CSV table of C-alpha atoms in Angstrom, one decimal:
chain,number,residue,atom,x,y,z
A,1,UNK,CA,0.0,0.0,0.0
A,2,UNK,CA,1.2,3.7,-1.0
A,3,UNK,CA,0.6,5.7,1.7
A,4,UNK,CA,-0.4,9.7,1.5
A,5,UNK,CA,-1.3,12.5,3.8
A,6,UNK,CA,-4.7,13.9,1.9
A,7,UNK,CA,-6.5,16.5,3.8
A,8,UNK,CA,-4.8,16.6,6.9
A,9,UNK,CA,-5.2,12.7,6.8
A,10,UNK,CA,-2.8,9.9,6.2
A,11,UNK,CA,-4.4,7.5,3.9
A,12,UNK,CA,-3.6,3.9,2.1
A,13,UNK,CA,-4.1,3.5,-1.7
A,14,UNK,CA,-2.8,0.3,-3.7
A,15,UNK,CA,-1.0,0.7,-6.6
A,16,UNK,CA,-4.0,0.3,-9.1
A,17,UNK,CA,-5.4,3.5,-7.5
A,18,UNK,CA,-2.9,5.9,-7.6
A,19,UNK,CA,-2.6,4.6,-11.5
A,20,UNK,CA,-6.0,5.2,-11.6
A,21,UNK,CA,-6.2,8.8,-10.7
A,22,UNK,CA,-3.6,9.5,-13.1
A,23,UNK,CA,-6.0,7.4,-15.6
A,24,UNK,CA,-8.8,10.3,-14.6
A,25,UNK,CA,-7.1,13.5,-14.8
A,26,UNK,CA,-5.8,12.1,-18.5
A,27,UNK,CA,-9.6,11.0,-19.7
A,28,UNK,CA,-10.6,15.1,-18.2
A,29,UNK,CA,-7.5,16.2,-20.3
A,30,UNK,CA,-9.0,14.6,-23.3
A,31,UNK,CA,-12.5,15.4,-22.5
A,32,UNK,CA,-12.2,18.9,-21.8
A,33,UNK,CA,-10.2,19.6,-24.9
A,34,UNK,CA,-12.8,16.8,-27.3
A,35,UNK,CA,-15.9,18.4,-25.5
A,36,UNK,CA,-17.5,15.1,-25.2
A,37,UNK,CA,-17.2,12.0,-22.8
A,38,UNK,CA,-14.4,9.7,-23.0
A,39,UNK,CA,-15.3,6.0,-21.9
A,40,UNK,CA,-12.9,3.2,-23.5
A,41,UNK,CA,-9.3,3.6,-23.4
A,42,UNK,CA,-6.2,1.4,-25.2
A,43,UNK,CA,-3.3,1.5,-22.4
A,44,UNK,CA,0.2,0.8,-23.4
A,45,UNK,CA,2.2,-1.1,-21.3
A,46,UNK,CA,6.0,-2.1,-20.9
A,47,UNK,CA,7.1,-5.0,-23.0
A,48,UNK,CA,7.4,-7.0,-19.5
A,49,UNK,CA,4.7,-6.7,-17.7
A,50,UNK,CA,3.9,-10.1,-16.7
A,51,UNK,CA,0.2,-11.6,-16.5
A,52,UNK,CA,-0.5,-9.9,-12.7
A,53,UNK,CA,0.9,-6.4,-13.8
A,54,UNK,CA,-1.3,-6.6,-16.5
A,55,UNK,CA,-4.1,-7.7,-14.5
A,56,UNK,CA,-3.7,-4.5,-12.2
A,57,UNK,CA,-3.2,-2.3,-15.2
A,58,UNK,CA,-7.1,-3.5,-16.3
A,59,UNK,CA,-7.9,-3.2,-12.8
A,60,UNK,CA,-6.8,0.5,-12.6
A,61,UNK,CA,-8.7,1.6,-15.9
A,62,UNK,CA,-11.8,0.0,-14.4
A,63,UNK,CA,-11.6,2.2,-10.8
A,64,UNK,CA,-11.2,5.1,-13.4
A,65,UNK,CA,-14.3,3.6,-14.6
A,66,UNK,CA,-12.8,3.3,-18.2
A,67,UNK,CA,-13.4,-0.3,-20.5
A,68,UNK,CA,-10.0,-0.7,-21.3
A,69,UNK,CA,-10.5,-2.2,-24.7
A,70,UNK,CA,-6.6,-3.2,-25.7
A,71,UNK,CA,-3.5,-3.1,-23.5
A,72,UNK,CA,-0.6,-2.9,-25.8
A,73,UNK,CA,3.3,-3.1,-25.5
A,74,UNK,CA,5.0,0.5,-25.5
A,75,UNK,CA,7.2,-0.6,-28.3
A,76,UNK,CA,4.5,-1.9,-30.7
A,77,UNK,CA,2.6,1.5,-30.1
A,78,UNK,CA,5.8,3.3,-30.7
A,79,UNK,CA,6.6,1.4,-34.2
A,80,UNK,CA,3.0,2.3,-35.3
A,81,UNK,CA,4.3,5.9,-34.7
A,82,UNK,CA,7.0,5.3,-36.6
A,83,UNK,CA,5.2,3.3,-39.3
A,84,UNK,CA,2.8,6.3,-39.8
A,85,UNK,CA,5.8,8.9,-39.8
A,86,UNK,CA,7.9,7.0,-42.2
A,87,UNK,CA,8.4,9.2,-44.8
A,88,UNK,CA,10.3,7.1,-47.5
A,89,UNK,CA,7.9,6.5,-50.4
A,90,UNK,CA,9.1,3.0,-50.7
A,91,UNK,CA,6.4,0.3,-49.3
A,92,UNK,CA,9.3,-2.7,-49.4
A,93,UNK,CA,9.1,-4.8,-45.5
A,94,UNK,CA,11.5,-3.4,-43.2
A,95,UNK,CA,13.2,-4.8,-39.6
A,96,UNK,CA,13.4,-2.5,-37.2
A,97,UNK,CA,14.3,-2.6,-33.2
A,98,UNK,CA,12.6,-0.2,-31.3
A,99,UNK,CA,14.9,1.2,-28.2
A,100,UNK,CA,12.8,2.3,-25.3
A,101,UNK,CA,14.7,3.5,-22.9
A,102,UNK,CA,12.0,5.9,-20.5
A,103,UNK,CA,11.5,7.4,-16.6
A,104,UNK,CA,10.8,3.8,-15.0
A,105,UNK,CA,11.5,1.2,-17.5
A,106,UNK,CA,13.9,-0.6,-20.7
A,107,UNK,CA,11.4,-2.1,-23.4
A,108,UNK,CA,13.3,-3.7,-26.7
A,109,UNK,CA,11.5,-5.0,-29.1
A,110,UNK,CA,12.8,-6.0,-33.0
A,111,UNK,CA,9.8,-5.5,-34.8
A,112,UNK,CA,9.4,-6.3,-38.6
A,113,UNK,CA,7.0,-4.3,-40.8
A,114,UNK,CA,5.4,-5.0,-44.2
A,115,UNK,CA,3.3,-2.7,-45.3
A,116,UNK,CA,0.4,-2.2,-42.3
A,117,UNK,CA,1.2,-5.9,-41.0
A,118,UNK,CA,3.8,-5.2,-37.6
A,119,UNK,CA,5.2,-8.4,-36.5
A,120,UNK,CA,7.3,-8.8,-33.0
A,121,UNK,CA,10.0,-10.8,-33.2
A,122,UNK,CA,11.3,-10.6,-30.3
A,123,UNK,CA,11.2,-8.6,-26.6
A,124,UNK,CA,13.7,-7.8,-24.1
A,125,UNK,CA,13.7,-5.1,-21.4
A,126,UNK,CA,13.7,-4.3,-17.7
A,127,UNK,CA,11.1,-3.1,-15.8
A,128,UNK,CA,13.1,-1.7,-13.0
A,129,UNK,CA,15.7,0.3,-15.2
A,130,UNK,CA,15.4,3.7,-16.7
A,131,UNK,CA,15.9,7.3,-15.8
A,132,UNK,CA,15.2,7.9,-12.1
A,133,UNK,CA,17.9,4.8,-11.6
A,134,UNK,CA,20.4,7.6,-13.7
A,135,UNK,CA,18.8,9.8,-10.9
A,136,UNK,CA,19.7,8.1,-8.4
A,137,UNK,CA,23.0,7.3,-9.0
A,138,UNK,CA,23.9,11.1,-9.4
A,139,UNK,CA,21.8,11.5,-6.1
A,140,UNK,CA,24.3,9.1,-3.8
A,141,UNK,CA,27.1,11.0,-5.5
A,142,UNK,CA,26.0,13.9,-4.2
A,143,UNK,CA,24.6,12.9,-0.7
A,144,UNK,CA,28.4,11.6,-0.1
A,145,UNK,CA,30.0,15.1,-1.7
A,146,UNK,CA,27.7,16.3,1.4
A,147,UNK,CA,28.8,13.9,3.7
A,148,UNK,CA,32.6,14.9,2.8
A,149,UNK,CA,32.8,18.5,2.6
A,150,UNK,CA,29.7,19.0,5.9
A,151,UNK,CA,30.0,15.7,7.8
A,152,UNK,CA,26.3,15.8,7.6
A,153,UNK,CA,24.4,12.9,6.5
A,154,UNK,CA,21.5,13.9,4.6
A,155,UNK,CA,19.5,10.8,3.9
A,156,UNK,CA,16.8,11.0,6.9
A,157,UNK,CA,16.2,14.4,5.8
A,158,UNK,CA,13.5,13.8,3.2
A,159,UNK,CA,12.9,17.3,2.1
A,160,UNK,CA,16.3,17.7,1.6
A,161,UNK,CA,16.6,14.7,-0.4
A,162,UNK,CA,13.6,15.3,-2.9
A,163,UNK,CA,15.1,18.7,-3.6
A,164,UNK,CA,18.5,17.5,-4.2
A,165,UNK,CA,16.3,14.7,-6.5
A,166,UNK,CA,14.9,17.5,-8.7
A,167,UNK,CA,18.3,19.0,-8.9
A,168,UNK,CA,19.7,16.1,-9.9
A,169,UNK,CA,17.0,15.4,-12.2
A,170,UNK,CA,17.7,18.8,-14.4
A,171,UNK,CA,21.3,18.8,-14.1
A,172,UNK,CA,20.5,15.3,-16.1
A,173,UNK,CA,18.8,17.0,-18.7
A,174,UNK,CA,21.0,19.8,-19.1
A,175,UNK,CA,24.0,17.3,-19.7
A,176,UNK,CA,22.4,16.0,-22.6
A,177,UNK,CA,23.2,19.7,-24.6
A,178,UNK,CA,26.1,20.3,-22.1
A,179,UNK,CA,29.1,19.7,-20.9
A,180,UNK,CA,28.8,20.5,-17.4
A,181,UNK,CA,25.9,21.4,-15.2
A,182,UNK,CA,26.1,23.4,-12.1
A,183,UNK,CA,22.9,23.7,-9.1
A,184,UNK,CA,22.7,25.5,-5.9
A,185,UNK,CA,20.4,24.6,-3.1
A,186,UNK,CA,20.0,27.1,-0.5
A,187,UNK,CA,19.7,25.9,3.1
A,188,UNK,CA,19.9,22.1,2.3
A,189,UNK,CA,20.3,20.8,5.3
A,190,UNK,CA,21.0,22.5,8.8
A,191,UNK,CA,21.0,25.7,7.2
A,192,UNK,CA,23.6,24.6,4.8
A,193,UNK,CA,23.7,26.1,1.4
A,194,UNK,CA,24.5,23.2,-1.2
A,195,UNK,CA,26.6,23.9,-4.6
A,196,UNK,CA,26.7,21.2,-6.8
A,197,UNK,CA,28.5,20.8,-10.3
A,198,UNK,CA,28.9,18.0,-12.6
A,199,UNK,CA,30.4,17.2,-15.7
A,200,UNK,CA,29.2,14.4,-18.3
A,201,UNK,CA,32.1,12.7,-18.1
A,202,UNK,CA,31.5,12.0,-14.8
A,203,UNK,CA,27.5,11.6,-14.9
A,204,UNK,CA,28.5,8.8,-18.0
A,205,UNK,CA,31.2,7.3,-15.2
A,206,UNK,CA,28.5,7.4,-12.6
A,207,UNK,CA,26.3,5.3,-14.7
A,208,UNK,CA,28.3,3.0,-17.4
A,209,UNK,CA,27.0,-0.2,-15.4
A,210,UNK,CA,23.7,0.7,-16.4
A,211,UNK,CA,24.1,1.8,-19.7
A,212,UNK,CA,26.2,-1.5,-20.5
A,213,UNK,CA,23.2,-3.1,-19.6
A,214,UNK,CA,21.3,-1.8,-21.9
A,215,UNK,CA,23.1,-2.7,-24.6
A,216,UNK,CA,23.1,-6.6,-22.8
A,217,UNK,CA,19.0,-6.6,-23.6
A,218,UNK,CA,19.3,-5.2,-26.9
A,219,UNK,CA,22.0,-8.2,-28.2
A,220,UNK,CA,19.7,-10.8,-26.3
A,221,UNK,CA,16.2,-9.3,-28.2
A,222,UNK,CA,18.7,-9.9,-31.6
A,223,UNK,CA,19.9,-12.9,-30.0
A,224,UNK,CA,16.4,-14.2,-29.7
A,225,UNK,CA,14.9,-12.8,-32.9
A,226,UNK,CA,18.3,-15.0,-34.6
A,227,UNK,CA,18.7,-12.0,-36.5
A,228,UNK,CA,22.1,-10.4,-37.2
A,229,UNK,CA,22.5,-6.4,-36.3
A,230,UNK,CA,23.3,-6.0,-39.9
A,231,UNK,CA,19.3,-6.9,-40.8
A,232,UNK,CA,18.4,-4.5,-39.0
A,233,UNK,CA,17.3,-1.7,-41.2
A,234,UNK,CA,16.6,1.5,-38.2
A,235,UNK,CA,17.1,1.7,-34.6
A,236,UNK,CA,14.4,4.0,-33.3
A,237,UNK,CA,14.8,5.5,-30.2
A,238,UNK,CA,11.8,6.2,-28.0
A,239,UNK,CA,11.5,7.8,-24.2
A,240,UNK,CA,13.3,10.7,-22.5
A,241,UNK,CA,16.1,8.5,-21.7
A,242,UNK,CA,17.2,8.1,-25.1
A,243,UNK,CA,18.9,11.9,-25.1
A,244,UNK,CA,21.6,11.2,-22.9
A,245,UNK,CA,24.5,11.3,-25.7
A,246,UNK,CA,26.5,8.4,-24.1
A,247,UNK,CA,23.5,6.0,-24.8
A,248,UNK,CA,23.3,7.3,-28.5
A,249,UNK,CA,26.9,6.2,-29.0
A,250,UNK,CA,27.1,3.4,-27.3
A,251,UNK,CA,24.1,2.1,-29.4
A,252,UNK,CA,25.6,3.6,-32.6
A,253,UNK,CA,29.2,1.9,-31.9
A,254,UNK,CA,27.1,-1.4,-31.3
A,255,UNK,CA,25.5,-1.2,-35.0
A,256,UNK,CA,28.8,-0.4,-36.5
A,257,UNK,CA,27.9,3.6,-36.8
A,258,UNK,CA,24.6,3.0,-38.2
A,259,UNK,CA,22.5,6.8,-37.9
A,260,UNK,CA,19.6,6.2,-35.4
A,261,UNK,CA,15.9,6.8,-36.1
A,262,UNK,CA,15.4,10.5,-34.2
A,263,UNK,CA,12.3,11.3,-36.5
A,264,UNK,CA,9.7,10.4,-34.1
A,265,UNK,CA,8.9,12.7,-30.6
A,266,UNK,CA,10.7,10.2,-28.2
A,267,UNK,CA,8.0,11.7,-25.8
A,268,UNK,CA,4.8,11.3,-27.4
A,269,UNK,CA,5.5,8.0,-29.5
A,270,UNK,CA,4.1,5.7,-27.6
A,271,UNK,CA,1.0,7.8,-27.0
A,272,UNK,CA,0.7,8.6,-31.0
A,273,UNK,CA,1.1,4.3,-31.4
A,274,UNK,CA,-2.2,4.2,-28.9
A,275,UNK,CA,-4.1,7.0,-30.1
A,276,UNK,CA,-3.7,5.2,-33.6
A,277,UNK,CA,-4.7,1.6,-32.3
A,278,UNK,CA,-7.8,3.1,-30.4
A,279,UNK,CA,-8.8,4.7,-34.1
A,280,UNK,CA,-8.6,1.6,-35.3
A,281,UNK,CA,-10.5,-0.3,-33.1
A,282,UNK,CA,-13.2,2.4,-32.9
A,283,UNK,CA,-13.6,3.0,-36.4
A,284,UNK,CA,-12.6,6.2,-36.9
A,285,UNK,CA,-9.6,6.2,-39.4
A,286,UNK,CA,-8.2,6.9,-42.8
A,287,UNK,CA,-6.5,5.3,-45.8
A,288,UNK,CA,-3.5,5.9,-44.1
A,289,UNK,CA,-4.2,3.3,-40.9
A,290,UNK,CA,-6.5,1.3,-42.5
A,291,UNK,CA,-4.8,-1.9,-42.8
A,292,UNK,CA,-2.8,-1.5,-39.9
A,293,UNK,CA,-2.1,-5.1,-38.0
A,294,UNK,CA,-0.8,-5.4,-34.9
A,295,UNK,CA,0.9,-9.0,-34.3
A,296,UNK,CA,2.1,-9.2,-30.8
A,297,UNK,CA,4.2,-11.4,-28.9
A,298,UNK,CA,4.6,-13.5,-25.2
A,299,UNK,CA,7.1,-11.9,-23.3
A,300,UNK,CA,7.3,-15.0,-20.9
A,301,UNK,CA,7.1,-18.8,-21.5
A,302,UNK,CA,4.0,-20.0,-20.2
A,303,UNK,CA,3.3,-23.7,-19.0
A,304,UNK,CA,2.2,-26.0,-16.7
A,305,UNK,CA,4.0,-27.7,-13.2
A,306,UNK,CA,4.6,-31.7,-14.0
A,307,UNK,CA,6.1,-34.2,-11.7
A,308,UNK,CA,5.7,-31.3,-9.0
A,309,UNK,CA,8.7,-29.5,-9.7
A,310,UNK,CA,9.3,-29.6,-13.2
A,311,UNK,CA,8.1,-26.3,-16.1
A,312,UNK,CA,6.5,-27.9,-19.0
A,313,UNK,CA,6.4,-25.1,-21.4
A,314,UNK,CA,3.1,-25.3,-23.5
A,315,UNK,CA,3.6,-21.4,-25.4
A,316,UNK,CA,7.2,-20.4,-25.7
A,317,UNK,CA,8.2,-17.1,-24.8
A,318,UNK,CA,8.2,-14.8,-28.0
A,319,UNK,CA,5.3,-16.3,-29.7
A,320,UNK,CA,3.2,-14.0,-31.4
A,321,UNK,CA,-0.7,-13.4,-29.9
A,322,UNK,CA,-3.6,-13.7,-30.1
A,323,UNK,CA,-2.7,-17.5,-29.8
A,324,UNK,CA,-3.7,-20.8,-28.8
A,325,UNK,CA,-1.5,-24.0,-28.2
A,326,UNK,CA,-1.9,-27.2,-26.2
A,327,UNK,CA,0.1,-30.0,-24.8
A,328,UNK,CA,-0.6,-33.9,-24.1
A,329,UNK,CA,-0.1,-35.1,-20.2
A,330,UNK,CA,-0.9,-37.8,-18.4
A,331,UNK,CA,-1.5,-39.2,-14.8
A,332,UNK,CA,1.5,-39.8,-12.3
A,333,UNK,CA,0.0,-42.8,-10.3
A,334,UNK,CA,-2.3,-45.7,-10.6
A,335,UNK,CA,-5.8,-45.3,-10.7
A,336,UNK,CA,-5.7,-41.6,-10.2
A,337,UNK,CA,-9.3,-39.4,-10.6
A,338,UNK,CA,-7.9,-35.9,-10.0
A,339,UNK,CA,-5.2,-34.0,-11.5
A,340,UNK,CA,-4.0,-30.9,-10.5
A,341,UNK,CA,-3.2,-28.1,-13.4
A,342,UNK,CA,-0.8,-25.3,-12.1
A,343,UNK,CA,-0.2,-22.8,-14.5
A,344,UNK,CA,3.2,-21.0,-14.5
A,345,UNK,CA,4.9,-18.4,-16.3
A,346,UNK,CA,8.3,-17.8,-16.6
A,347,UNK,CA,12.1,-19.2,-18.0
A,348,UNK,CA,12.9,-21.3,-15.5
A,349,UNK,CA,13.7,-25.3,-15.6
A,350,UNK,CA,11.8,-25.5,-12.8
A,351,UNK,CA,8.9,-24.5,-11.5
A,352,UNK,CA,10.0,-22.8,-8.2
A,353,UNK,CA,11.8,-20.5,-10.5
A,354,UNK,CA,8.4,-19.1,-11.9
A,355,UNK,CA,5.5,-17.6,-11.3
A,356,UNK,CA,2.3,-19.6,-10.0
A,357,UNK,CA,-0.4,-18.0,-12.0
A,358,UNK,CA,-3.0,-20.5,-10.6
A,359,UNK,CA,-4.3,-23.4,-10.9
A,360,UNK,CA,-7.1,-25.7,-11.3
A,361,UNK,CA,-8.7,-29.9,-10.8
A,362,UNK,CA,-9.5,-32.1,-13.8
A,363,UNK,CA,-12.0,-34.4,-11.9
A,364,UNK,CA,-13.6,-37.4,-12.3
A,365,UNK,CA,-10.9,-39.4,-15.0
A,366,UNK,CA,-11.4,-43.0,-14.7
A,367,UNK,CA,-9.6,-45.2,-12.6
A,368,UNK,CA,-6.5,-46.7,-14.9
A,369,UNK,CA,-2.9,-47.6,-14.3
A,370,UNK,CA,-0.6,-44.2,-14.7
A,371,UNK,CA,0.1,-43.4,-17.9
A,372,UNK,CA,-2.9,-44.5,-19.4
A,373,UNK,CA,-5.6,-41.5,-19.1
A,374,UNK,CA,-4.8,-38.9,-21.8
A,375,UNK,CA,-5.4,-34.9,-21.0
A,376,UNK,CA,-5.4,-32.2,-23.5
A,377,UNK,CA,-4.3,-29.2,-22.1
A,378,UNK,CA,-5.1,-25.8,-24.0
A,379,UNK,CA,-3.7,-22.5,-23.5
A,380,UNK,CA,-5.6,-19.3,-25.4
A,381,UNK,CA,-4.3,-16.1,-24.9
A,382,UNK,CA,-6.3,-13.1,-26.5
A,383,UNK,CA,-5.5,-10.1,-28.0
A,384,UNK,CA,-5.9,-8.6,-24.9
A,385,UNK,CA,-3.0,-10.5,-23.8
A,386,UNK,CA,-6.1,-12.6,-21.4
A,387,UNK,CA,-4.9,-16.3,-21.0
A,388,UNK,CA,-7.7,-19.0,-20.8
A,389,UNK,CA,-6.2,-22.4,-19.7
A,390,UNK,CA,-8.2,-25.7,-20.3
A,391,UNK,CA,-7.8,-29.2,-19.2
A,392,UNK,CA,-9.8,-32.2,-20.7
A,393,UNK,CA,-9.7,-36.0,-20.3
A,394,UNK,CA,-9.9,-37.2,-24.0
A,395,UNK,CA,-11.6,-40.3,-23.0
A,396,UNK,CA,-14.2,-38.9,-21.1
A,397,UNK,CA,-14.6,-35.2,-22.6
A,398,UNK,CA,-14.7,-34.1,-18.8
A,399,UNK,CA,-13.3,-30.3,-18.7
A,400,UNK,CA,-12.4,-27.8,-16.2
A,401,UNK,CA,-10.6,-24.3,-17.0
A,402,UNK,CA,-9.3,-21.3,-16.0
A,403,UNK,CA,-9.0,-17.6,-16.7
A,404,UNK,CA,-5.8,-15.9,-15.4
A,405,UNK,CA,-7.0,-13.0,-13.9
A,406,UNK,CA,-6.8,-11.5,-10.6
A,407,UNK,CA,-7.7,-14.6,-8.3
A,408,UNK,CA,-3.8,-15.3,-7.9
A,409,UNK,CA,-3.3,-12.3,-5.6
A,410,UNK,CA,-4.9,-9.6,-7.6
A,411,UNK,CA,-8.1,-7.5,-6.6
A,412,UNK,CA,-11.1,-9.0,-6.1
A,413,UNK,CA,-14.8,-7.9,-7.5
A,414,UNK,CA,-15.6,-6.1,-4.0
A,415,UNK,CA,-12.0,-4.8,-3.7
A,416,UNK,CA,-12.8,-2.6,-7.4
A,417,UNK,CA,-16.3,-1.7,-6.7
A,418,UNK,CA,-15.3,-0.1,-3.2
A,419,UNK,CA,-12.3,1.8,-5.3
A,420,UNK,CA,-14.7,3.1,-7.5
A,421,UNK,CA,-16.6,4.4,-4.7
A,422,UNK,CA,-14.1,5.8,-3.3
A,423,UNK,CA,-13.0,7.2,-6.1
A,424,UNK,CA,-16.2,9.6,-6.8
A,425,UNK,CA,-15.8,10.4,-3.5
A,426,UNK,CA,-12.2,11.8,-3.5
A,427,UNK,CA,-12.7,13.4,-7.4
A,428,UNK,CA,-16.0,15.2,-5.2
A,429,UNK,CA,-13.6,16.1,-2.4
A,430,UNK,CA,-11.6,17.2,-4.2
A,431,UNK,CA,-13.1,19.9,-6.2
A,432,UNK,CA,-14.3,21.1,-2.9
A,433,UNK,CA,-11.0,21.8,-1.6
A,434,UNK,CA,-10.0,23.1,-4.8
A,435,UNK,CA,-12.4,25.5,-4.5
A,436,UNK,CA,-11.6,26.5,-0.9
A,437,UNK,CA,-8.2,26.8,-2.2
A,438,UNK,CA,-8.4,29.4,-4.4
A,439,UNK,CA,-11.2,31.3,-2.1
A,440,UNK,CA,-8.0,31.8,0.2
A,441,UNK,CA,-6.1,32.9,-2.3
C-alpha cells in the first residue's frame, strides 16, 4: 500500500489507485479539450509486464471507470508511430528494433514491418531500469559530496533529499546539450547552502553499469529474434532516456555507426502508437491506418507444473498473440481421478523458478494404471493478452478451465467496486477543496 497525507489525513491506496487517478485527470484532459465524454481507453504497457501487472493495469482503468479495450506493449505503439511517420515512399518490409529507454523502464523489441502488418519478433527489457535509476546514482554522488565536505548525512532528511532529486533530475537533462551542469540549493540541510556541479564525463562514469546493460538486452532481443544487427534496417529511439548522448553512442558503436531513427517525438511516441490503435478499433480512421495489423508477442514462456517441480512449457516465450497452443499429459499414479493443473509463467527449468499464476482440478478421469488416461491441455491467450487455460480427459470429454485473472493475488470484485466508490468520493472532495483553495487565495 502507498501511503499519503490527503487532507490533513494519512491515507492507504494500492498501486492500481494511484494509477488510476492519473487514468482520470488524462480522460478530463482529453475530454475537456474533445468536449464530449471519453469511456474506452487502449493502455500501453512495458514490454514485460507479466500476466499480474497486467491484470492490475485493467484493474486501474476499471476504478477510473474506463473499459479498457486493448493493453498494448509501448514498443509496438511506438513502431506504429514510426510506421505512420515514415516518410520514405518505398512500401518494401523493413526490420526494425525499437529502443525504449523511459522514466521507470527498458522495453526492446525487434519488430518487422510490411506494409500495415507489424510483427514482433522478439522482446527484451527491464522493468526496474530507466531514468530515475540515472537519478539516483547522481543523487548518492552527491549525498556523499555532502557527507565529505559538511560531515552531515542527509538521507533521513527527506525534504532535503527530494530537492536535491529535482536538482539532480535537471542537471541530467542539461547534460544532454552540455558539458557541465552546475545547481545550488540554499539551506539544504541544517541551514547549509549546497553547490553542486557535474560534468558528463563524470555523470556517463556514474552510470556506465547501467548503460552496459542496456546494450546486454538489446543483443539478447537480436539474439532471440536469430537476426544479425546488420538486418536491422533502423534503430528507433523512443522515451526521455534516449537523449543522454552516451547512450546514443554506445548504441551507434554497437550497429557499426549506423545513424539512429530520431524522426519520431521520443515523448509522445508511444501515445501517437495508442491513439492510432484506439482509431482503429473504434472505427474512426483513414487510408493511411486502414490496414494496420498489430501481431504481438509472449514476453514470458507459459506452462504448466509436471512431476511437481518440473516447467513444462506449452507457449514459448516470443510467440506471437492472439494464440492458442496445447500439450498432451498424463497421470503420475495408478488409478488416479484428479489432476491438478498449475499454470506457470516464466524461464525457469523449474517451476519454483516461476510464477504460479493459478491453478485448477481435472475431476472425475477414470480409474487406470498411470500413464494411461490422456489430458489435452489448451492455452488461449487473446488479444488482450487474457490467458484461458483448459484441461480435458480425452476419454471422457470431462473439462475444467481457467481464466488468469486477478484470483492469484490480484483485486477482487468487492476490492474494485469499493475503489470506485471511493473514487467519486475523492474526485467530489476534491473539487471542494480546490475551490476553498483558491477562495483563500
Amino acid at each position: 500500500m502507498i501511503v499519503v497525507q490527503y487532507m490533513g489525513q494519512e491515507k492507504q491506496f494500492a498501486a492500481e489507485e494511484i494509477s488510476s487517478m492519473v487514468l482520470v485527470k488524462m480522460r478530463e484532459t482529453a475530454e475537456a479539450y474533445l468536449d464530449t465524454t471519453v469511456k474506452d481507453a487502449v493502455i500501453t504497457v512495458p514490454v514485460y509486464f507479466n500476466d499480474s501487472q497486467l491484470q492490475a493495469t485493467l484493474d486501474a482503468g476499471t476504478i477510473a471507470g474506463l473499459n479498457v479495450t486493448r493493453i498494448i506493449n509501448e514498443p509496438s505503439a511506438a513502431a506504429i508511430a514510426y510506421r505512420l511517420d515514415d516518410t520514405s515512399v518505398t512500401s518494401e518490409a523493413k526490420t526494425v528494433i525499437i529502443f525504449d529507454f523511459g522514466g521507470g523502464t527498458l522495453d526492446i523489441s525487434i519488430i518487422h514491418i510490411d506494409n500495415g502488418t507489424f510483427t514482433v519478433k522478439a522482446t527484451s527489457g527491464d522493468t526496474h531500469l530507466g531514468g530515475v535509476d540515472l537519478n539516483n546514482k547522481m543523487v548518492e554522488h552527491f549525498v556523499e559530496e555532502f557527507l565529505k565536505k559538511h560531515k552531515a548525512d542527509i538521507r533521513s532528511n527527506r525534504r532535503a533529499m527530494m530537492r536535491l532529486r529535482t536538482a539532480c533530475e535537471r542537471a541530467k537533462r542539461m547534460l544532454s546539450s552540455m558539458a557541465q551542469a552546475k545547481f545550488e540549493i540554499d539551506s539544504l540541510h541544517d541551514a547549509i547552502d549546497f553547490y553542486g556541479t557535474i560534468t558528463r564525463a563524470r555523470f556517463e562514469e556514474l552510470n556506465i553499469d547501467l548503460f552496459r546493460k542496456c546494450i546486454e538486452h538489446v543483443e539478447k532481443c537480436l539474439r532471440d529474434a536469430k537476426m544479425d544487427k546488420s538486418q536491422i534496417h533502423d534503430v528507433v529511439l523512443v522515451g526521455g532516456s534516449t537523449k543522454i548522448p552516451k547512450v546514443q553512442q554506445m548504441l551507434q558503436d554497437l550497429f557499426d555507426g549506423k545513424k539512429l531513427c530520431k524522426k519520431i517525438n521520443p515523448d509522445e511516441a508511444v501515445a501517437y502508437g495508442a491513439a492510432v490503435q484506439a482509431a482503429i478499433l473504434n472505427g474512426e480512421y483513414d487510408q493511411k491506418v486502414l490496414d494496420f495489423l498489430l501481431l504481438d508477442v509472449t514476453p514470458l514462456s507459459l506452462g504448466i507444473g509436471v512431476r511437481d517441480i518440473d516447467m513444462s512449457v506449452v507457449i514459448p516465450r516470443n510467440t506471437t498473440i492472439p494464440v492458442k497452443m496445447e500439450g498432451s499429459y498424463t497421470t503420475r499414479f495408478d488409478n488416479q481421478t484428479v489432476a491438478s493443473i498449475p499454470v506457470y509463467e516464466g524461464e525457469g527449468e523449474f517451476t519454483r523458478d516461476n510464477n504460479l499464476l493459478g491453478k485448477f482440478d481435472l475431476t472425475g478421469i477414470p480409474p487406470a494404471p498411470r500413464g494411461v488416461p490422456s489430458i489435452r491441455v489448451t492455452f488461449e491467450i487473446e488479444a488482450n493478452g487474457i490467458l484461458k487455460v483448459v484441461a480435458e480427459d480425452r476419454g471422457t470429454g470431462n473439462k475444467n478451465s481457467i481464466i488468469i485473472s486477478s484470483d492469484k493475488g490480484g483485486l477482487s470484485k468487492e476490492e474494485i467496486e469499493r475503489m470506485v466508490r471511493d473514487a467519486n468520493k475523492y474526485k467530489s472532495e476534491g473539487k471542494k477543496e480546490m475551490v476553498k483553495v483558491k477562495k483563500e487565495r
